[in-house]
Short mmCIF file of C-alpha atoms in Angstrom, two decimals:
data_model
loop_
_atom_site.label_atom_id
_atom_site.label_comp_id
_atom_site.label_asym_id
_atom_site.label_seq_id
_atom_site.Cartn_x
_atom_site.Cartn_y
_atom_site.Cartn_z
CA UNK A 23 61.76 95.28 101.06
CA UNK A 24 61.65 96.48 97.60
CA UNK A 25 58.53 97.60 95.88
CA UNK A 26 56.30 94.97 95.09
CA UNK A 27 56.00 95.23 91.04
CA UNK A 28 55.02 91.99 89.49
CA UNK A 29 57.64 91.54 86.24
CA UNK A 30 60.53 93.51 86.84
CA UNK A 31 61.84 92.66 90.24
CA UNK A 32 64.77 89.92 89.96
CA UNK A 33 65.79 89.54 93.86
CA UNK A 34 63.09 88.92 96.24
CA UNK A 35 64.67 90.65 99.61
CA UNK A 36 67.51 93.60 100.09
CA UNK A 37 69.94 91.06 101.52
CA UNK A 38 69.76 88.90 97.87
CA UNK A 39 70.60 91.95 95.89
CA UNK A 40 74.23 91.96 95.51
CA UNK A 41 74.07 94.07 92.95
CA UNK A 42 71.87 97.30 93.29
CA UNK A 43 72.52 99.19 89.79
CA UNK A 44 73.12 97.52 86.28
CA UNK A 45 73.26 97.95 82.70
CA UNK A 46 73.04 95.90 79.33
CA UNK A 47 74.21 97.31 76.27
CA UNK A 48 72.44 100.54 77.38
CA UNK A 49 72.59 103.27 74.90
CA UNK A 50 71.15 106.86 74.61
CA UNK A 51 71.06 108.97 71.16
CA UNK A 52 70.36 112.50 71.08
CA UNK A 53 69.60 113.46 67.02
CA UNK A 54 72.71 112.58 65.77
CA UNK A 55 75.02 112.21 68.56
CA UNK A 56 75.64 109.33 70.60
CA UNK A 57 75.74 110.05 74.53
CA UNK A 58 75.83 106.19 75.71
CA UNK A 59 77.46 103.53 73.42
CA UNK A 60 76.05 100.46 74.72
CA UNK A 61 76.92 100.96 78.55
CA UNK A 62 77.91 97.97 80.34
CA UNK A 63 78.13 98.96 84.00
CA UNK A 64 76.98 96.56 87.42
CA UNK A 65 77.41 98.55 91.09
CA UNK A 66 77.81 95.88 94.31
CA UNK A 67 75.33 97.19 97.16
CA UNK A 68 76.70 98.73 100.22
CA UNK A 69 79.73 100.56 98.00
CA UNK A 70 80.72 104.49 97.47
CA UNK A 71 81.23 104.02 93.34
CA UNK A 72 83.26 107.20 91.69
CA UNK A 73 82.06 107.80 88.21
CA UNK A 74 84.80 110.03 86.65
CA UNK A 75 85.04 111.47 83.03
CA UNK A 76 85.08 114.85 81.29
CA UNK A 77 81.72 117.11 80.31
CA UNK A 78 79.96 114.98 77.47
CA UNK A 79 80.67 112.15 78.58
CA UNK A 80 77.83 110.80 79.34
CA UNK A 81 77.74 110.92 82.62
CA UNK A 82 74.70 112.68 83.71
CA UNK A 83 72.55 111.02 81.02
CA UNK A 84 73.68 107.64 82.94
CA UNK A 85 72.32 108.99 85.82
CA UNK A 86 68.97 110.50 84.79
CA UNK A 87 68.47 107.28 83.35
CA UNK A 88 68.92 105.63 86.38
CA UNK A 89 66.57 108.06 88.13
CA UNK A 90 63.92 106.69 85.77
CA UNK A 91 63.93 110.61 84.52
CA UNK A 92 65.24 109.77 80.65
CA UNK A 93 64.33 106.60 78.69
CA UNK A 94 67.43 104.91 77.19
CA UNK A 95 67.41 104.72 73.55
CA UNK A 96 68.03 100.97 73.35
CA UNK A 97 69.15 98.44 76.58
CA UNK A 98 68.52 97.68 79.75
CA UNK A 99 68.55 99.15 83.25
CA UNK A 100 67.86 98.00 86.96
CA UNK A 101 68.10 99.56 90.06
CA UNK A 102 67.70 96.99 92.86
CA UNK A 103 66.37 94.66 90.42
CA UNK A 104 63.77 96.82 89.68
CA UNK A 105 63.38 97.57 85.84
CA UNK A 106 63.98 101.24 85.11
CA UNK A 107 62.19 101.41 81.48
CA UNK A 108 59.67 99.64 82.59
CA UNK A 109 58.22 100.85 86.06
CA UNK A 110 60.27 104.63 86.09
CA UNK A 111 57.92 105.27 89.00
CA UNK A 112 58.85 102.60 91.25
CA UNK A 113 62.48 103.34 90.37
CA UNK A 114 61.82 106.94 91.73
CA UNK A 115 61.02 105.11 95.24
CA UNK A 116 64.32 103.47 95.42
CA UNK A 117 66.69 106.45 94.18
CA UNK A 118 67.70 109.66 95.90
CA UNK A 119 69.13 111.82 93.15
CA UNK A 120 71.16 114.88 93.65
CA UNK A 121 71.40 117.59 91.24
CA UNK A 122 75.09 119.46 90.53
CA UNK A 123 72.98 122.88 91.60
CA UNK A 124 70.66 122.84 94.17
CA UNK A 125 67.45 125.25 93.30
CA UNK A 126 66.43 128.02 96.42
CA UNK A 127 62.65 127.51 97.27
CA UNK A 128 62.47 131.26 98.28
CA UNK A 129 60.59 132.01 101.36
CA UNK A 130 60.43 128.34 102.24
CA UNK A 131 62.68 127.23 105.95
CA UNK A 132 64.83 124.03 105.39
CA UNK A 133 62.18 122.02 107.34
CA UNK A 134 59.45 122.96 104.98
CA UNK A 135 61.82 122.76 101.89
CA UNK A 136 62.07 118.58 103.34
CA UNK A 137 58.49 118.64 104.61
CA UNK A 138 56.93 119.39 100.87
CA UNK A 139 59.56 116.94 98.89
CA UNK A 140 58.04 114.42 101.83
CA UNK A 141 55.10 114.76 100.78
CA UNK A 142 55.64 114.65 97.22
CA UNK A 143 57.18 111.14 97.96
CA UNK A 144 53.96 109.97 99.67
CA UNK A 145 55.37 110.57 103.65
CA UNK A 146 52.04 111.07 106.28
CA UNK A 147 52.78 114.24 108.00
CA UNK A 148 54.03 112.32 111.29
CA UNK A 149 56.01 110.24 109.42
CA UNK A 150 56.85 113.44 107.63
CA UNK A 151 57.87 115.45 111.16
CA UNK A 152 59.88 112.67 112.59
CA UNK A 153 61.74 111.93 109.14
CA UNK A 154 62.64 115.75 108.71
CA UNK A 155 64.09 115.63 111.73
CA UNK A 156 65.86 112.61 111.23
CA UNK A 157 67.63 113.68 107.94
CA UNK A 158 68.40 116.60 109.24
CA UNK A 159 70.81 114.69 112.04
CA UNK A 160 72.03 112.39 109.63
CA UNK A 161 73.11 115.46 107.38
CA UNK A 162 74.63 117.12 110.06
CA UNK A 163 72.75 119.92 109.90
CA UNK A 164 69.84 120.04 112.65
CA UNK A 165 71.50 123.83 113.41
CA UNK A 166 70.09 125.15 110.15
CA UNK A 167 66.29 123.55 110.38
CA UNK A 168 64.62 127.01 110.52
CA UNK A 169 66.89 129.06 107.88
CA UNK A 170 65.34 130.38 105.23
CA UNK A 171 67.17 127.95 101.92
CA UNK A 172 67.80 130.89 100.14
CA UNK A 173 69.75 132.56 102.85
CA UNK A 174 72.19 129.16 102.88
CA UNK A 175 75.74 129.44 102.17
CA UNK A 176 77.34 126.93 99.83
CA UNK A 177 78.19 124.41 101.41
CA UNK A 178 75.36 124.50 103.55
CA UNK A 179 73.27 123.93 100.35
CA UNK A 180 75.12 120.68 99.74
CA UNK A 181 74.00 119.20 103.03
CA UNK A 182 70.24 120.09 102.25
CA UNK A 183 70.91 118.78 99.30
CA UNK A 184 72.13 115.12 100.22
CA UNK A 185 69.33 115.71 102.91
CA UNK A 186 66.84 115.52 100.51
CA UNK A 187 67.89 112.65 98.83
CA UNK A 188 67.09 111.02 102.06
CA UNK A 189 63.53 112.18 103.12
CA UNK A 190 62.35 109.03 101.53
CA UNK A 191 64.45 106.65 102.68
CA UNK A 192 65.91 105.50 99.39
CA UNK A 193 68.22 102.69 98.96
CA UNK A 194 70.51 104.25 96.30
CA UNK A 195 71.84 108.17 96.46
CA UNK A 196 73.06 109.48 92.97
CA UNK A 197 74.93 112.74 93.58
CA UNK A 198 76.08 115.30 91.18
CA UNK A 199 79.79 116.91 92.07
CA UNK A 200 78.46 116.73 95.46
CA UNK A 201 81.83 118.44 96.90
CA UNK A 202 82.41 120.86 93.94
CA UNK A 203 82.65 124.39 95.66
CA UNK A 204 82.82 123.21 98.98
CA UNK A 205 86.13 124.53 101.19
CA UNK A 206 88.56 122.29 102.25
CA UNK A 207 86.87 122.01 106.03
CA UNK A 208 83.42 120.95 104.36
CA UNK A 209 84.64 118.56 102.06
CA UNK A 210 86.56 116.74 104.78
CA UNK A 211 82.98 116.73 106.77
CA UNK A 212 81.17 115.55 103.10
CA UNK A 213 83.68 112.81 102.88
CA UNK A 214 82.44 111.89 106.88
CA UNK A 215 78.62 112.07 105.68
CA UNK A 216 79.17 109.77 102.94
CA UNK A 217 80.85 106.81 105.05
CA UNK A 218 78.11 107.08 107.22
CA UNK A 219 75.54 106.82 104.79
CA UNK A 220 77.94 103.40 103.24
CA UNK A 221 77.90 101.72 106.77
CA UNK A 222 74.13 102.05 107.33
CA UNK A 223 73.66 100.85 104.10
CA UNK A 224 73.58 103.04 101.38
CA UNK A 225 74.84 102.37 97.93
CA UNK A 226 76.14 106.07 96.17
CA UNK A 227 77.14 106.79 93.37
CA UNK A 228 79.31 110.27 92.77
CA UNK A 229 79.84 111.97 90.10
CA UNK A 230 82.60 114.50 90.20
CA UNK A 231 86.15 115.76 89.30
CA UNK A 232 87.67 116.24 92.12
CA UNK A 233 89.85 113.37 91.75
CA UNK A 234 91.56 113.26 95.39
CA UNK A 235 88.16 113.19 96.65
CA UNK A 236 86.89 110.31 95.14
CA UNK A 237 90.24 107.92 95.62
CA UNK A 238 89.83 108.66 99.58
CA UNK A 239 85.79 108.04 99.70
CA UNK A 240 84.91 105.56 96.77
CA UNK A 241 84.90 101.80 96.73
CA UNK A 242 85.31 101.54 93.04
CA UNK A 243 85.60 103.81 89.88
CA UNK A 244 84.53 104.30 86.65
CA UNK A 245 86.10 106.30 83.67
CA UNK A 246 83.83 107.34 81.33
CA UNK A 247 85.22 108.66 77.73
CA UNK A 248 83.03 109.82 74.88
CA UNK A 249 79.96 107.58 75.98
CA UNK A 250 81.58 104.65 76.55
CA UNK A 251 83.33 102.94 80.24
CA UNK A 252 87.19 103.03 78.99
CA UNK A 253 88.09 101.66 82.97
CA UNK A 254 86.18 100.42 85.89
CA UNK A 255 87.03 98.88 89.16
CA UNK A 256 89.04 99.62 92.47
CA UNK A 257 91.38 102.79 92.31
CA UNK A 258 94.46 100.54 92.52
CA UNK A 259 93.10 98.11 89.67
CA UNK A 260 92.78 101.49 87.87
CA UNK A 261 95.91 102.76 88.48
CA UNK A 262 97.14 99.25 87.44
CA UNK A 263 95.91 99.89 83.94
CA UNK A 264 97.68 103.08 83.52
CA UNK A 265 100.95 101.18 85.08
CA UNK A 266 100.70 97.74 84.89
CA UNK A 267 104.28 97.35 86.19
CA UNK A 268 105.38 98.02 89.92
CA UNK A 269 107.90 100.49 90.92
CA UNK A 270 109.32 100.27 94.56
CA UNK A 271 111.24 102.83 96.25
CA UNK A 272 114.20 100.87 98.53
CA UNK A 273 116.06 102.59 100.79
CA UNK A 274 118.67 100.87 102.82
CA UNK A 275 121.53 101.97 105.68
CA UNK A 276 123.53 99.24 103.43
CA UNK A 277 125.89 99.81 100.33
CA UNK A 278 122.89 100.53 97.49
CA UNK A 279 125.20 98.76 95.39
CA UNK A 280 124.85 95.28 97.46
CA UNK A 281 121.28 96.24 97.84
CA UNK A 282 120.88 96.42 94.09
CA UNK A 283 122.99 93.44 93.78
CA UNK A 284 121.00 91.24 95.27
CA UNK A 285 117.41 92.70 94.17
CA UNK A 286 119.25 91.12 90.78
CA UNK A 287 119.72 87.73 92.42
CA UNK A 288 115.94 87.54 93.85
CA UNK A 289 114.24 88.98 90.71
CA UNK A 290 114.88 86.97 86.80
CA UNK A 291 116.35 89.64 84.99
CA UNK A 292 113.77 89.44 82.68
CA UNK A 293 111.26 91.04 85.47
CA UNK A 294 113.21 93.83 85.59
CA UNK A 295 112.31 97.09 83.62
CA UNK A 296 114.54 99.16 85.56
CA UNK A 297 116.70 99.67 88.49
CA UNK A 298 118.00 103.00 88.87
CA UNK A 299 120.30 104.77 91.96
CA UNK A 300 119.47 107.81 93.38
CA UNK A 301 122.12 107.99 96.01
CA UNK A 302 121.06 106.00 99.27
CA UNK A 303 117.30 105.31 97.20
CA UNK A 304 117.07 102.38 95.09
CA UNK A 305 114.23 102.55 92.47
CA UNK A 306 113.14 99.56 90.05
CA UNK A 307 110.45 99.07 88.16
CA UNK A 308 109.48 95.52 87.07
CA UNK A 309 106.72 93.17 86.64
CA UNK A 310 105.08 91.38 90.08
CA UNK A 311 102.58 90.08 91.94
CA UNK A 312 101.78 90.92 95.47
CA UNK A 313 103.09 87.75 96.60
CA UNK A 314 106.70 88.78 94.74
CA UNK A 315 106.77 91.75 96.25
CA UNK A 316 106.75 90.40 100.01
CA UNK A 317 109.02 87.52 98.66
CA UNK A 318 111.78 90.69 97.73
CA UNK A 319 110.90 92.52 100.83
CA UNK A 320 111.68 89.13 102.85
CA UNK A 321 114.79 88.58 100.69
CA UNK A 322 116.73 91.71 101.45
CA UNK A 323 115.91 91.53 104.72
CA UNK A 324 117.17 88.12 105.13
CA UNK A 325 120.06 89.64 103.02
CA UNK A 326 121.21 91.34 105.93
CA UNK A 327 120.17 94.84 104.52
CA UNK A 328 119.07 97.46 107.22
CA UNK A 329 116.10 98.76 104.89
CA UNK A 330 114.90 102.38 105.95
CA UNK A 331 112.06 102.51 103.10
CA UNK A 332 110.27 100.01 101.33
CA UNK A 333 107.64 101.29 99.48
CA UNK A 334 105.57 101.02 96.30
CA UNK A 335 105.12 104.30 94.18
CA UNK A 336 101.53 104.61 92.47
CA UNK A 337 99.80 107.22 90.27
CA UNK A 338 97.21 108.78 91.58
CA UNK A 339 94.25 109.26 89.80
CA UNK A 340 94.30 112.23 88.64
CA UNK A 341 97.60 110.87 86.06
CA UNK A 342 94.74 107.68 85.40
CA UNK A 343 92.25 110.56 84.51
CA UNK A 344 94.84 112.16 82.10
CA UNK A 345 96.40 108.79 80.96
CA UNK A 346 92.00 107.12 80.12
CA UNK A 347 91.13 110.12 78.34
CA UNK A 348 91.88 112.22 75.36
CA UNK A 349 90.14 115.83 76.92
CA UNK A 350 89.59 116.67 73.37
CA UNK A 351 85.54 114.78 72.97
CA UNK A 352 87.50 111.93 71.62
CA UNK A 353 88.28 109.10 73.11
CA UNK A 354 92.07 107.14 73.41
CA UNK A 355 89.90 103.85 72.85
CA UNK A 356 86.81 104.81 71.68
CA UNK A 357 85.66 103.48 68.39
CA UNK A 358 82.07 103.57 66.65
CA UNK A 359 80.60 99.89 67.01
#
């Protein structure tokens, strides 16, 4: 159940709040620059949610906001339909936040490090024991419990750190380039942590750019450019934006040239941007739906073609990244309201 504070919760029970984070026309103004232009942003519960974009862009103010640690300059912000301007404390309760560094409490052992941010959330010192223990487990890292923090590696830092988002039990984890730094073998075991954390319920949000990362963990992603959301929604709807049209790779034991003949005769020429040869591989490019693209695939095949590849090329989003923003402060679509 969510904190009981009369006036800003809108769902009564966890299982009616479908969506845990949103914004109105949110907007955040430091002197004379503008870090949020009227954010419009909603997050499903239960989902890993990517928010990408280059430094200034508004990210982290986003997500202090969130955290109830920044009031917004104008707009509105919940957090499991908890109002964030309005009751930042209660907020707090709900939200696990994650900072991009992680500061050593020297001479403290990881289980005091949780113990003392326990009790600064509240947690009875049984409560406080068992709950240490339990994050700890969750985080994969039980091993380290008596280390002193300051004698952590790296990436051994990062798992304190998303283990002290936990100690409270929070429904919503907002992490910082939680992988940035990390080796290759502790990113792969990050990228483990976080689905477990989705399937027992957790909605996270990430901020980070390590692009690979995020299109193999997160549910959906957001670009951010110059203070404003310039894209937003699954990777592949992303991608979509950056190439709206499809382009298939066919390769066939059959003549390419009867191959490409009849792609002709099951697409209206007007579909088709291009259809190129590549000796045995068959590339074209053209406007479709997913139900045109089986409708091809079942086509050739019934053609009498002995396909070897069908396949649909996609950018990745790193080439979305590059293609949504302008890496110079200034946006491709940004424009003052």
């Amino acid at each position: 159940m969510p904190p009981r504070v009369v006036g800003c919760v809108r769902a009564v029970r966890w299982g009616n709040v479908r969506v845990m984070i949103e914004t109105k026309s949110l907007r955040k103004q430091y002197g004379d620059v503008c870090a949020l232009h009227g954010l419009d942003l909603q997050i499903d519960s239960g989902v890993i949610f990517g928010y990408v974009g280059p430094n200034g862009a508004g990210k982290t103010t986003t997500i202090r906001i969130l955290c109830g640690l920044l009031a917004p300059t104008s707009g509105e912000a919940w957090v499991g339909g908890v109002d964030v301007v309005r009751h930042p404390d209660a907020v707090r309760s709900l939200v696990g936040y994650m900072p991009d560094f992680l500061v050593p409490y020297e001479g403290m052992r990881v289980w005091e490090y949780l113990d003392f941010f326990g009790a600064a959330y509240g947690l009875r010192r049984r409560e406080r024991r068992q709950r240490v223990d339990d994050v700890l487990d969750l985080a994969g890292a039980a091993a380290m419990r008596d280390y002193y923090v300051e004698t952590l590696s790296h990436g051994m830092r990062q798992r304190l750190g998303v283990a002290r988002t936990l100690v409270h039990d929070p429904r919503v984890l907002l992490l910082d380039e939680p992988t940035n730094g990390l080796d290759p073998r502790a990113r792969v075991e990050m990228r483990v942590l976080l689905d477990r954390l989705r399937q027992i319920g957790k909605t996270i949000v990430i901020s980070s750019h390590i692009l690979p990362e995020l299109a193999s963990v997160c549910d959906r992603v957001g670009f951010m450019e110059q203070g404003r959301l310039v894209a937003c929604g699954t990777v592949r709807e992303v991608q979509r934006q950056v190439h709206p049209h499809r382009l298939l790779e066919i390769e066939s034991l059959s003549d390419p040239g009867a191959v490409a003949e009849t792609i002709r005769q099951l697409l209206p020429g007007d579909k088709i941007d291009r259809l190129e040869r590549i000796e045995n591989l068959l590339r074209v490019q053209f406007e479709a739906t997913e139900e045109e693209i089986a409708r091809l695939l079942s086509g050739l095949v019934q053609a009498g073609h002995a396909l070897v590849a069908f396949r649909e090329v996609v950018s990745d989003l790193e080439e979305a990244f590059l293609a949504l923003t302008s890496g110079d402060g200034f946006g491709r679509r940004s424009t003052e309201p």
